[in-house]
Amino acid sequence: MRFGRAAAPKIVKPGRRGEPRGWRNRILAVGAAALALPIAAGVAAPTAANAAPIAAPVLRAPAGGQEELMVPSAMGPVKVQVQWAARGGSAALYLLDGLRARDDKNAWSFETNAQQQFGNDNITLVMPVGGQSSFYTDWVSPSNTNGQKTTYKWETFLTRELPNFLANYGVSKTNNAVAGLSMGGSAALALAAYHRDQFKHASSFSGYLNISAPGMREAIRIAMLDAGRFNVDSMAAPWSPAWLRMDPFVFAPQLKGLPMYISAASGLPGQFDRPASAVGVFNTGNAMALEALSLVNTRAFQVRLSSLGIPAFFDFPASGTHSWKYWEGQLFNARKGILDATGGW
């Protein structure tokens, strides 16, 4: 088996729910991705530094099939779950995870029915695995609060290494959309803003879109320490050019002309909030607070875009917390705009 394909990938059934991902829950042990790294018998696995580029698709899955790939990167091999376009089209939708991104699966693949939603569409779903607390950006150094050995370089991966790799499978490097929730929401807008040649549509669900507002950096610091003990200062120095570059409120002018779907709910419990235990009540309370903070950020961002004369579609549901079933619905609402922009019907 050649490098680039995970050994015996398991087919993830769309719509299956995983375990709750509450504010205090810890992610699974790091290393699950490494278990899937294919190594030919008797042949050492290539490193990111010496891996030869793959020049052609390797037994590409049938149109519409699901697959797990191991993609070479400066961070080491990164697992990427894909669902190929139903009719072999070249468009792609990158789905970004939240702050507690796991190392075995992208949560879009098991917390939502995203794969089912796009199962008949001519667009490939690209779901990178890992990146807990990364904000999908290039960090300045490894986190010094949790023993991290490798510096996160997620923007480089998502905009250079991954699209170059997927091009060998017939996926376009210039006809993509990107969507994310929470951490992934602000990251989706950042990636689209700075890589307009790659992304034709961006969606942010419950994102933090005004991260330089008073108190936001410290709120992010606490959240990142809680999600893997990551140090926000290793990501970007306080209000440095690197930090401001991450802030949608700051880079908003660069979004002009980009189709966008942006949403945040009220934080009030809705149809998917029925805690049946003390733990459930605690998690719902956290989800309410996180969504309320996202709403404040998103409303400020809406005013910012309006002041710049930049149109975007905004949705502010009257109820809903910071949780997956609501984001599943928001992805469905964004689907038409994504397919229109990429021609992925």
mmCIF file of C-alpha atoms in Angstrom:
data_model
loop_
_atom_site.group_PDB
_atom_site.id
_atom_site.type_symbol
_atom_site.label_atom_id
_atom_site.label_comp_id
_atom_site.label_asym_id
_atom_site.label_seq_id
_atom_site.Cartn_x
_atom_site.Cartn_y
_atom_site.Cartn_z
ATOM 1 C CA MET A 1 0.000 0.000 0.000
ATOM 2 C CA ARG A 2 1.367 3.365 -0.935
ATOM 3 C CA PHE A 3 1.830 6.403 1.241
ATOM 4 C CA GLY A 4 -1.158 8.671 1.014
ATOM 5 C CA ARG A 5 -3.928 6.235 1.879
ATOM 6 C CA ALA A 6 -4.885 5.040 5.355
ATOM 7 C CA ALA A 7 -4.889 1.308 5.873
ATOM 8 C CA ALA A 8 -8.354 -0.246 5.799
ATOM 9 C CA PRO A 9 -10.311 2.982 6.298
ATOM 10 C CA LYS A 10 -13.560 2.603 8.125
ATOM 11 C CA ILE A 11 -16.606 4.018 6.400
ATOM 12 C CA VAL A 12 -18.226 6.582 8.663
ATOM 13 C CA LYS A 13 -21.985 6.443 8.515
ATOM 14 C CA PRO A 14 -23.516 9.882 7.988
ATOM 15 C CA GLY A 15 -25.508 11.274 10.836
ATOM 16 C CA ARG A 16 -24.113 9.094 13.610
ATOM 17 C CA ARG A 17 -23.811 10.943 16.866
ATOM 18 C CA GLY A 18 -20.664 10.742 18.932
ATOM 19 C CA GLU A 19 -20.240 11.230 22.645
ATOM 20 C CA PRO A 20 -21.025 14.664 24.077
ATOM 21 C CA ARG A 21 -18.309 17.261 23.576
ATOM 22 C CA GLY A 22 -18.935 19.465 26.644
ATOM 23 C CA TRP A 23 -16.828 22.382 27.835
ATOM 24 C CA ARG A 24 -14.936 20.203 30.332
ATOM 25 C CA ASN A 25 -14.682 16.982 28.327
ATOM 26 C CA ARG A 26 -11.172 15.915 27.318
ATOM 27 C CA ILE A 27 -10.311 14.696 23.843
ATOM 28 C CA LEU A 28 -9.107 11.196 23.119
ATOM 29 C CA ALA A 29 -5.399 10.365 23.476
ATOM 30 C CA VAL A 30 -3.104 11.804 20.825
ATOM 31 C CA GLY A 31 -1.825 9.205 18.415
ATOM 32 C CA ALA A 32 -4.902 7.678 16.822
ATOM 33 C CA ALA A 33 -3.958 9.208 13.496
ATOM 34 C CA ALA A 34 -0.541 7.567 13.605
ATOM 35 C CA LEU A 35 -2.187 4.139 13.878
ATOM 36 C CA ALA A 36 -3.696 4.669 10.451
ATOM 37 C CA LEU A 37 -0.415 5.608 8.755
ATOM 38 C CA PRO A 38 0.207 3.006 6.062
ATOM 39 C CA ILE A 39 3.705 1.552 5.997
ATOM 40 C CA ALA A 40 4.592 -0.961 3.305
ATOM 41 C CA ALA A 41 6.134 -4.106 4.665
ATOM 42 C CA GLY A 42 9.848 -3.614 5.142
ATOM 43 C CA VAL A 43 9.819 0.008 3.951
ATOM 44 C CA ALA A 44 10.280 2.927 6.330
ATOM 45 C CA ALA A 45 7.592 5.612 6.199
ATOM 46 C CA PRO A 46 8.773 8.800 4.431
ATOM 47 C CA THR A 47 9.114 11.910 6.544
ATOM 48 C CA ALA A 48 7.581 15.283 5.668
ATOM 49 C CA ALA A 49 11.044 16.479 4.694
ATOM 50 C CA ASN A 50 11.901 13.696 2.257
ATOM 51 C CA ALA A 51 8.529 12.426 1.068
ATOM 52 C CA ALA A 52 8.410 12.355 -2.716
ATOM 53 C CA PRO A 53 5.401 14.148 -4.186
ATOM 54 C CA ILE A 54 2.672 11.876 -5.454
ATOM 55 C CA ALA A 55 2.374 12.471 -9.181
ATOM 56 C CA ALA A 56 -0.904 10.676 -9.877
ATOM 57 C CA PRO A 57 -3.977 9.400 -8.066
ATOM 58 C CA VAL A 58 -3.516 6.072 -6.311
ATOM 59 C CA LEU A 59 -6.548 3.886 -6.929
ATOM 60 C CA ARG A 60 -8.947 6.733 -6.382
ATOM 61 C CA ALA A 61 -12.155 5.741 -4.637
ATOM 62 C CA PRO A 62 -15.283 5.515 -6.816
ATOM 63 C CA ALA A 63 -17.172 8.769 -7.248
ATOM 64 C CA GLY A 64 -19.076 9.450 -4.056
ATOM 65 C CA GLY A 65 -16.986 7.073 -1.967
ATOM 66 C CA GLN A 66 -15.435 7.921 1.387
ATOM 67 C CA GLU A 67 -11.762 7.600 2.177
ATOM 68 C CA GLU A 68 -9.074 8.532 4.675
ATOM 69 C CA LEU A 69 -5.796 9.950 3.369
ATOM 70 C CA MET A 70 -2.518 10.629 5.113
ATOM 71 C CA VAL A 71 -1.156 13.875 3.709
ATOM 72 C CA PRO A 72 2.527 14.843 4.075
ATOM 73 C CA SER A 73 3.092 18.189 5.772
ATOM 74 C CA ALA A 74 5.668 20.184 7.699
ATOM 75 C CA MET A 75 3.785 19.113 10.850
ATOM 76 C CA GLY A 76 4.142 15.450 9.949
ATOM 77 C CA PRO A 77 1.494 13.307 8.217
ATOM 78 C CA VAL A 78 -2.020 14.691 8.693
ATOM 79 C CA LYS A 79 -5.113 12.526 8.390
ATOM 80 C CA VAL A 80 -7.803 13.941 6.101
ATOM 81 C CA GLN A 81 -11.239 12.387 5.703
ATOM 82 C CA VAL A 82 -12.773 12.867 2.279
ATOM 83 C CA GLN A 83 -16.058 12.122 0.599
ATOM 84 C CA TRP A 84 -15.455 12.282 -3.121
ATOM 85 C CA ALA A 85 -17.776 14.285 -5.376
ATOM 86 C CA ALA A 86 -20.758 12.190 -6.413
ATOM 87 C CA ARG A 87 -19.990 12.435 -10.137
ATOM 88 C CA GLY A 88 -16.252 13.000 -10.056
ATOM 89 C CA GLY A 89 -16.387 16.811 -10.102
ATOM 90 C CA SER A 90 -13.423 18.963 -9.098
ATOM 91 C CA ALA A 91 -15.106 21.300 -6.568
ATOM 92 C CA ALA A 92 -14.366 20.866 -2.853
ATOM 93 C CA LEU A 93 -15.750 22.012 0.488
ATOM 94 C CA TYR A 94 -13.274 22.198 3.361
ATOM 95 C CA LEU A 95 -15.020 21.583 6.707
ATOM 96 C CA LEU A 96 -13.092 22.915 9.727
ATOM 97 C CA ASP A 97 -13.538 21.568 13.245
ATOM 98 C CA GLY A 98 -13.906 23.407 16.559
ATOM 99 C CA LEU A 99 -11.522 24.167 19.419
ATOM 100 C CA ARG A 100 -11.635 20.586 20.721
ATOM 101 C CA ALA A 101 -10.764 18.973 17.402
ATOM 102 C CA ARG A 102 -9.894 15.327 17.938
ATOM 103 C CA ASP A 103 -6.923 13.419 16.565
ATOM 104 C CA ASP A 104 -8.901 10.488 15.175
ATOM 105 C CA LYS A 105 -11.830 12.017 13.297
ATOM 106 C CA ASN A 106 -13.152 15.380 12.166
ATOM 107 C CA ALA A 107 -16.353 15.955 14.134
ATOM 108 C CA TRP A 108 -18.306 16.964 11.039
ATOM 109 C CA SER A 109 -18.101 13.289 10.059
ATOM 110 C CA PHE A 110 -19.791 11.898 13.163
ATOM 111 C CA GLU A 111 -21.541 14.736 15.024
ATOM 112 C CA THR A 112 -23.543 15.836 11.964
ATOM 113 C CA ASN A 113 -25.067 14.458 8.780
ATOM 114 C CA ALA A 114 -22.797 16.623 6.598
ATOM 115 C CA GLN A 115 -21.790 13.692 4.422
ATOM 116 C CA GLN A 116 -25.413 12.802 3.825
ATOM 117 C CA GLN A 117 -26.300 16.422 3.031
ATOM 118 C CA PHE A 118 -23.745 16.544 0.207
ATOM 119 C CA GLY A 119 -23.892 12.862 -0.707
ATOM 120 C CA ASN A 120 -25.588 13.458 -4.070
ATOM 121 C CA ASP A 121 -23.719 16.662 -4.907
ATOM 122 C CA ASN A 122 -20.784 16.980 -7.260
ATOM 123 C CA ILE A 123 -18.454 18.366 -4.599
ATOM 124 C CA THR A 124 -15.786 16.653 -2.504
ATOM 125 C CA LEU A 125 -15.959 17.097 1.273
ATOM 126 C CA VAL A 126 -12.496 17.647 2.762
ATOM 127 C CA MET A 127 -12.350 17.164 6.537
ATOM 128 C CA PRO A 128 -8.875 17.613 8.065
ATOM 129 C CA VAL A 129 -8.309 15.803 11.350
ATOM 130 C CA GLY A 130 -6.537 17.366 14.340
ATOM 131 C CA GLY A 131 -5.553 20.946 15.091
ATOM 132 C CA GLN A 132 -6.975 21.245 18.592
ATOM 133 C CA SER A 133 -6.922 24.908 19.702
ATOM 134 C CA SER A 134 -4.974 25.833 16.545
ATOM 135 C CA PHE A 135 -7.376 28.349 14.974
ATOM 136 C CA TYR A 136 -6.042 26.744 11.775
ATOM 137 C CA THR A 137 -3.268 29.320 11.553
ATOM 138 C CA ASP A 138 0.530 29.246 11.409
ATOM 139 C CA TRP A 139 1.866 29.583 14.968
ATOM 140 C CA VAL A 140 5.079 31.359 15.912
ATOM 141 C CA SER A 141 6.324 28.495 18.127
ATOM 142 C CA PRO A 142 5.219 25.228 19.753
ATOM 143 C CA SER A 143 3.019 25.662 22.814
ATOM 144 C CA ASN A 144 5.239 25.813 25.920
ATOM 145 C CA THR A 145 2.479 24.861 28.349
ATOM 146 C CA ASN A 146 1.790 21.316 27.164
ATOM 147 C CA GLY A 147 5.081 20.019 25.769
ATOM 148 C CA GLN A 148 4.073 20.409 22.134
ATOM 149 C CA LYS A 149 7.016 19.403 19.911
ATOM 150 C CA THR A 150 5.911 20.680 16.513
ATOM 151 C CA THR A 151 4.857 24.207 15.610
ATOM 152 C CA TYR A 152 1.354 24.339 14.189
ATOM 153 C CA LYS A 153 1.400 25.340 10.502
ATOM 154 C CA TRP A 154 -2.229 24.839 9.630
ATOM 155 C CA GLU A 155 -2.677 27.718 7.197
ATOM 156 C CA THR A 156 0.280 26.416 5.188
ATOM 157 C CA PHE A 157 -1.208 22.932 5.254
ATOM 158 C CA LEU A 158 -4.721 23.962 4.207
ATOM 159 C CA THR A 159 -3.682 26.388 1.484
ATOM 160 C CA ARG A 160 -0.546 24.787 0.047
ATOM 161 C CA GLU A 161 0.246 21.239 1.084
ATOM 162 C CA LEU A 162 -3.296 19.823 1.124
ATOM 163 C CA PRO A 163 -4.605 21.390 -2.113
ATOM 164 C CA ASN A 164 -1.430 20.352 -3.928
ATOM 165 C CA PHE A 165 -1.919 16.798 -2.676
ATOM 166 C CA LEU A 166 -5.618 16.690 -3.569
ATOM 167 C CA ALA A 167 -4.900 18.016 -7.049
ATOM 168 C CA ASN A 168 -3.428 14.600 -7.788
ATOM 169 C CA TYR A 169 -6.900 13.196 -7.192
ATOM 170 C CA GLY A 170 -8.599 15.636 -9.543
ATOM 171 C CA VAL A 171 -9.664 18.163 -6.905
ATOM 172 C CA SER A 172 -9.351 21.776 -8.015
ATOM 173 C CA LYS A 173 -6.948 24.097 -6.208
ATOM 174 C CA THR A 174 -9.059 27.123 -7.156
ATOM 175 C CA ASN A 175 -12.695 26.013 -6.912
ATOM 176 C CA ASN A 176 -13.262 25.489 -3.200
ATOM 177 C CA ALA A 177 -15.502 26.619 -0.364
ATOM 178 C CA VAL A 178 -14.613 26.605 3.326
ATOM 179 C CA ALA A 179 -16.884 26.368 6.365
ATOM 180 C CA GLY A 180 -16.237 26.069 10.076
ATOM 181 C CA LEU A 181 -17.787 26.395 13.502
ATOM 182 C CA SER A 182 -16.529 28.352 16.504
ATOM 183 C CA MET A 183 -12.710 28.369 16.136
ATOM 184 C CA GLY A 184 -13.181 27.061 12.613
ATOM 185 C CA GLY A 185 -15.641 29.837 11.798
ATOM 186 C CA SER A 186 -13.175 32.683 12.194
ATOM 187 C CA ALA A 187 -10.521 30.511 10.527
ATOM 188 C CA ALA A 188 -12.762 29.897 7.506
ATOM 189 C CA LEU A 189 -13.106 33.641 6.932
ATOM 190 C CA ALA A 190 -9.365 34.167 7.402
ATOM 191 C CA LEU A 191 -8.417 31.451 4.933
ATOM 192 C CA ALA A 192 -10.840 32.807 2.356
ATOM 193 C CA ALA A 193 -9.721 36.413 2.888
ATOM 194 C CA TYR A 194 -6.031 35.676 2.350
ATOM 195 C CA HIS A 195 -6.454 32.990 -0.302
ATOM 196 C CA ARG A 196 -9.092 34.337 -2.633
ATOM 197 C CA ASP A 197 -7.638 32.323 -5.507
ATOM 198 C CA GLN A 198 -8.508 29.124 -3.637
ATOM 199 C CA PHE A 199 -11.865 29.807 -1.977
ATOM 200 C CA LYS A 200 -15.041 31.034 -3.664
ATOM 201 C CA HIS A 201 -17.325 30.886 -0.617
ATOM 202 C CA ALA A 202 -16.879 30.997 3.155
ATOM 203 C CA SER A 203 -19.228 30.096 6.000
ATOM 204 C CA SER A 204 -18.852 30.864 9.703
ATOM 205 C CA PHE A 205 -21.149 29.214 12.233
ATOM 206 C CA SER A 206 -20.924 30.619 15.772
ATOM 207 C CA GLY A 207 -17.484 32.022 15.035
ATOM 208 C CA TYR A 208 -15.488 34.559 17.037
ATOM 209 C CA LEU A 209 -15.247 37.393 14.561
ATOM 210 C CA ASN A 210 -13.987 40.259 16.725
ATOM 211 C CA ILE A 211 -11.121 38.673 18.639
ATOM 212 C CA SER A 212 -9.348 41.964 19.387
ATOM 213 C CA ALA A 213 -12.342 43.292 21.313
ATOM 214 C CA PRO A 214 -11.798 43.926 25.048
ATOM 215 C CA GLY A 215 -11.542 40.701 26.997
ATOM 216 C CA MET A 216 -11.505 38.404 23.965
ATOM 217 C CA ARG A 217 -7.837 37.441 24.077
ATOM 218 C CA GLU A 218 -8.088 36.395 27.714
ATOM 219 C CA ALA A 219 -11.286 34.479 26.995
ATOM 220 C CA ILE A 220 -9.475 32.650 24.208
ATOM 221 C CA ARG A 221 -6.485 32.068 26.509
ATOM 222 C CA ILE A 222 -8.689 30.335 29.085
ATOM 223 C CA ALA A 223 -10.490 28.285 26.454
ATOM 224 C CA MET A 224 -7.222 27.094 24.872
ATOM 225 C CA LEU A 225 -5.739 26.131 28.217
ATOM 226 C CA ASP A 226 -8.873 24.126 28.919
ATOM 227 C CA ALA A 227 -8.728 22.494 25.466
ATOM 228 C CA GLY A 228 -5.347 20.797 25.543
ATOM 229 C CA ARG A 229 -3.383 23.267 27.708
ATOM 230 C CA PHE A 230 -2.315 25.301 24.679
ATOM 231 C CA ASN A 231 -0.723 28.724 25.173
ATOM 232 C CA VAL A 232 -2.292 31.511 23.118
ATOM 233 C CA ASP A 233 1.024 33.428 23.224
ATOM 234 C CA SER A 234 2.621 30.643 21.187
ATOM 235 C CA MET A 235 0.015 31.220 18.513
ATOM 236 C CA ALA A 236 0.572 34.975 18.222
ATOM 237 C CA ALA A 237 1.901 37.712 20.490
ATOM 238 C CA PRO A 238 -0.714 40.069 21.963
ATOM 239 C CA TRP A 239 -2.057 42.412 19.304
ATOM 240 C CA SER A 240 0.942 41.733 17.069
ATOM 241 C CA PRO A 241 0.584 41.817 13.269
ATOM 242 C CA ALA A 242 0.116 38.040 13.414
ATOM 243 C CA TRP A 243 -2.745 38.395 15.919
ATOM 244 C CA LEU A 244 -4.458 41.163 13.996
ATOM 245 C CA ARG A 245 -4.112 39.131 10.809
ATOM 246 C CA MET A 246 -6.327 36.495 12.453
ATOM 247 C CA ASP A 247 -9.094 38.920 13.394
ATOM 248 C CA PRO A 248 -12.035 39.013 10.933
ATOM 249 C CA PHE A 249 -12.992 42.445 12.230
ATOM 250 C CA VAL A 250 -9.564 43.717 11.106
ATOM 251 C CA PHE A 251 -9.218 41.928 7.770
ATOM 252 C CA ALA A 252 -12.878 42.497 6.818
ATOM 253 C CA PRO A 253 -12.017 44.740 3.813
ATOM 254 C CA GLN A 254 -10.337 41.754 2.158
ATOM 255 C CA LEU A 255 -13.656 39.904 2.066
ATOM 256 C CA LYS A 256 -15.174 42.241 -0.494
ATOM 257 C CA GLY A 257 -16.820 40.323 -3.303
ATOM 258 C CA LEU A 258 -16.722 36.971 -1.484
ATOM 259 C CA PRO A 259 -20.055 35.154 -1.015
ATOM 260 C CA MET A 260 -20.457 34.447 2.714
ATOM 261 C CA TYR A 261 -22.905 32.731 5.046
ATOM 262 C CA ILE A 262 -22.516 33.829 8.684
ATOM 263 C CA SER A 263 -24.615 32.785 11.657
ATOM 264 C CA ALA A 264 -24.815 32.829 15.435
ATOM 265 C CA ALA A 265 -27.765 31.916 17.634
ATOM 266 C CA SER A 266 -29.100 33.657 20.723
ATOM 267 C CA GLY A 267 -27.644 31.191 23.224
ATOM 268 C CA LEU A 268 -31.097 30.382 24.575
ATOM 269 C CA PRO A 269 -31.789 26.637 24.847
ATOM 270 C CA GLY A 270 -33.581 25.237 21.823
ATOM 271 C CA GLN A 271 -34.906 21.963 20.479
ATOM 272 C CA PHE A 272 -31.608 20.105 20.888
ATOM 273 C CA ASP A 273 -30.981 21.218 24.480
ATOM 274 C CA ARG A 274 -32.630 18.709 26.810
ATOM 275 C CA PRO A 275 -30.095 17.967 29.549
ATOM 276 C CA ALA A 276 -31.090 14.922 31.560
ATOM 277 C CA SER A 277 -28.365 15.074 34.213
ATOM 278 C CA ALA A 278 -26.277 17.489 36.243
ATOM 279 C CA VAL A 279 -23.467 17.087 33.691
ATOM 280 C CA GLY A 280 -25.899 17.849 30.904
ATOM 281 C CA VAL A 281 -27.075 20.993 32.656
ATOM 282 C CA PHE A 282 -23.466 22.107 33.151
ATOM 283 C CA ASN A 283 -22.592 21.499 29.485
ATOM 284 C CA THR A 284 -25.706 23.308 28.327
ATOM 285 C CA GLY A 285 -24.806 26.279 30.517
ATOM 286 C CA ASN A 286 -21.358 26.432 28.955
ATOM 287 C CA ALA A 287 -22.843 26.124 25.469
ATOM 288 C CA MET A 288 -25.217 28.991 26.225
ATOM 289 C CA ALA A 289 -22.379 31.262 27.362
ATOM 290 C CA LEU A 290 -20.161 30.424 24.395
ATOM 291 C CA GLU A 291 -22.953 31.057 21.910
ATOM 292 C CA ALA A 292 -23.866 34.371 23.546
ATOM 293 C CA LEU A 293 -20.231 35.491 23.186
ATOM 294 C CA SER A 294 -20.233 34.398 19.563
ATOM 295 C CA LEU A 295 -23.447 36.341 18.982
ATOM 296 C CA VAL A 296 -21.902 39.567 20.327
ATOM 297 C CA ASN A 297 -18.856 39.044 18.091
ATOM 298 C CA THR A 298 -20.940 38.229 15.030
ATOM 299 C CA ARG A 299 -23.254 41.207 15.492
ATOM 300 C CA ALA A 300 -20.209 43.496 15.712
ATOM 301 C CA PHE A 301 -18.809 41.913 12.565
ATOM 302 C CA GLN A 302 -22.124 42.473 10.785
ATOM 303 C CA VAL A 303 -21.917 46.187 11.588
ATOM 304 C CA ARG A 304 -18.307 46.217 10.398
ATOM 305 C CA LEU A 305 -19.184 44.696 7.030
ATOM 306 C CA SER A 306 -22.130 47.056 6.656
ATOM 307 C CA SER A 307 -19.872 50.056 7.258
ATOM 308 C CA LEU A 308 -17.616 48.794 4.467
ATOM 309 C CA GLY A 309 -20.487 48.175 2.087
ATOM 310 C CA ILE A 310 -19.695 44.446 1.923
ATOM 311 C CA PRO A 311 -22.754 42.200 1.618
ATOM 312 C CA ALA A 312 -23.032 38.836 3.359
ATOM 313 C CA PHE A 313 -25.902 36.595 4.362
ATOM 314 C CA PHE A 314 -26.432 36.634 8.141
ATOM 315 C CA ASP A 315 -28.686 34.340 10.151
ATOM 316 C CA PHE A 316 -29.459 34.874 13.841
ATOM 317 C CA PRO A 317 -31.782 32.100 15.096
ATOM 318 C CA ALA A 318 -33.921 33.020 18.097
ATOM 319 C CA SER A 319 -32.759 29.939 19.999
ATOM 320 C CA GLY A 320 -29.812 27.588 19.938
ATOM 321 C CA THR A 321 -26.587 26.992 21.829
ATOM 322 C CA HIS A 322 -22.953 26.275 20.955
ATOM 323 C CA SER A 323 -23.536 22.685 19.876
ATOM 324 C CA TRP A 324 -23.349 20.415 16.868
ATOM 325 C CA LYS A 325 -26.952 19.798 15.909
ATOM 326 C CA TYR A 326 -27.470 23.521 15.425
ATOM 327 C CA TRP A 327 -24.356 23.726 13.226
ATOM 328 C CA GLU A 328 -25.652 20.796 11.219
ATOM 329 C CA GLY A 329 -28.731 22.874 10.417
ATOM 330 C CA GLN A 330 -26.657 25.932 9.585
ATOM 331 C CA LEU A 331 -24.539 23.918 7.152
ATOM 332 C CA PHE A 332 -27.721 22.805 5.414
ATOM 333 C CA ASN A 333 -28.841 26.426 5.171
ATOM 334 C CA ALA A 334 -25.478 27.404 3.672
ATOM 335 C CA ARG A 335 -25.467 24.498 1.215
ATOM 336 C CA LYS A 336 -27.152 26.270 -1.705
ATOM 337 C CA GLY A 337 -24.731 29.202 -1.597
ATOM 338 C CA ILE A 338 -21.764 26.809 -1.412
ATOM 339 C CA LEU A 339 -22.955 24.806 -4.419
ATOM 340 C CA ASP A 340 -23.864 27.921 -6.393
ATOM 341 C CA ALA A 341 -20.406 29.427 -5.844
ATOM 342 C CA THR A 342 -18.497 26.264 -6.758
ATOM 343 C CA GLY A 343 -20.842 24.761 -9.366
ATOM 344 C CA GLY A 344 -20.975 21.654 -7.216
ATOM 345 C CA TRP A 345 -24.546 20.680 -8.043
#
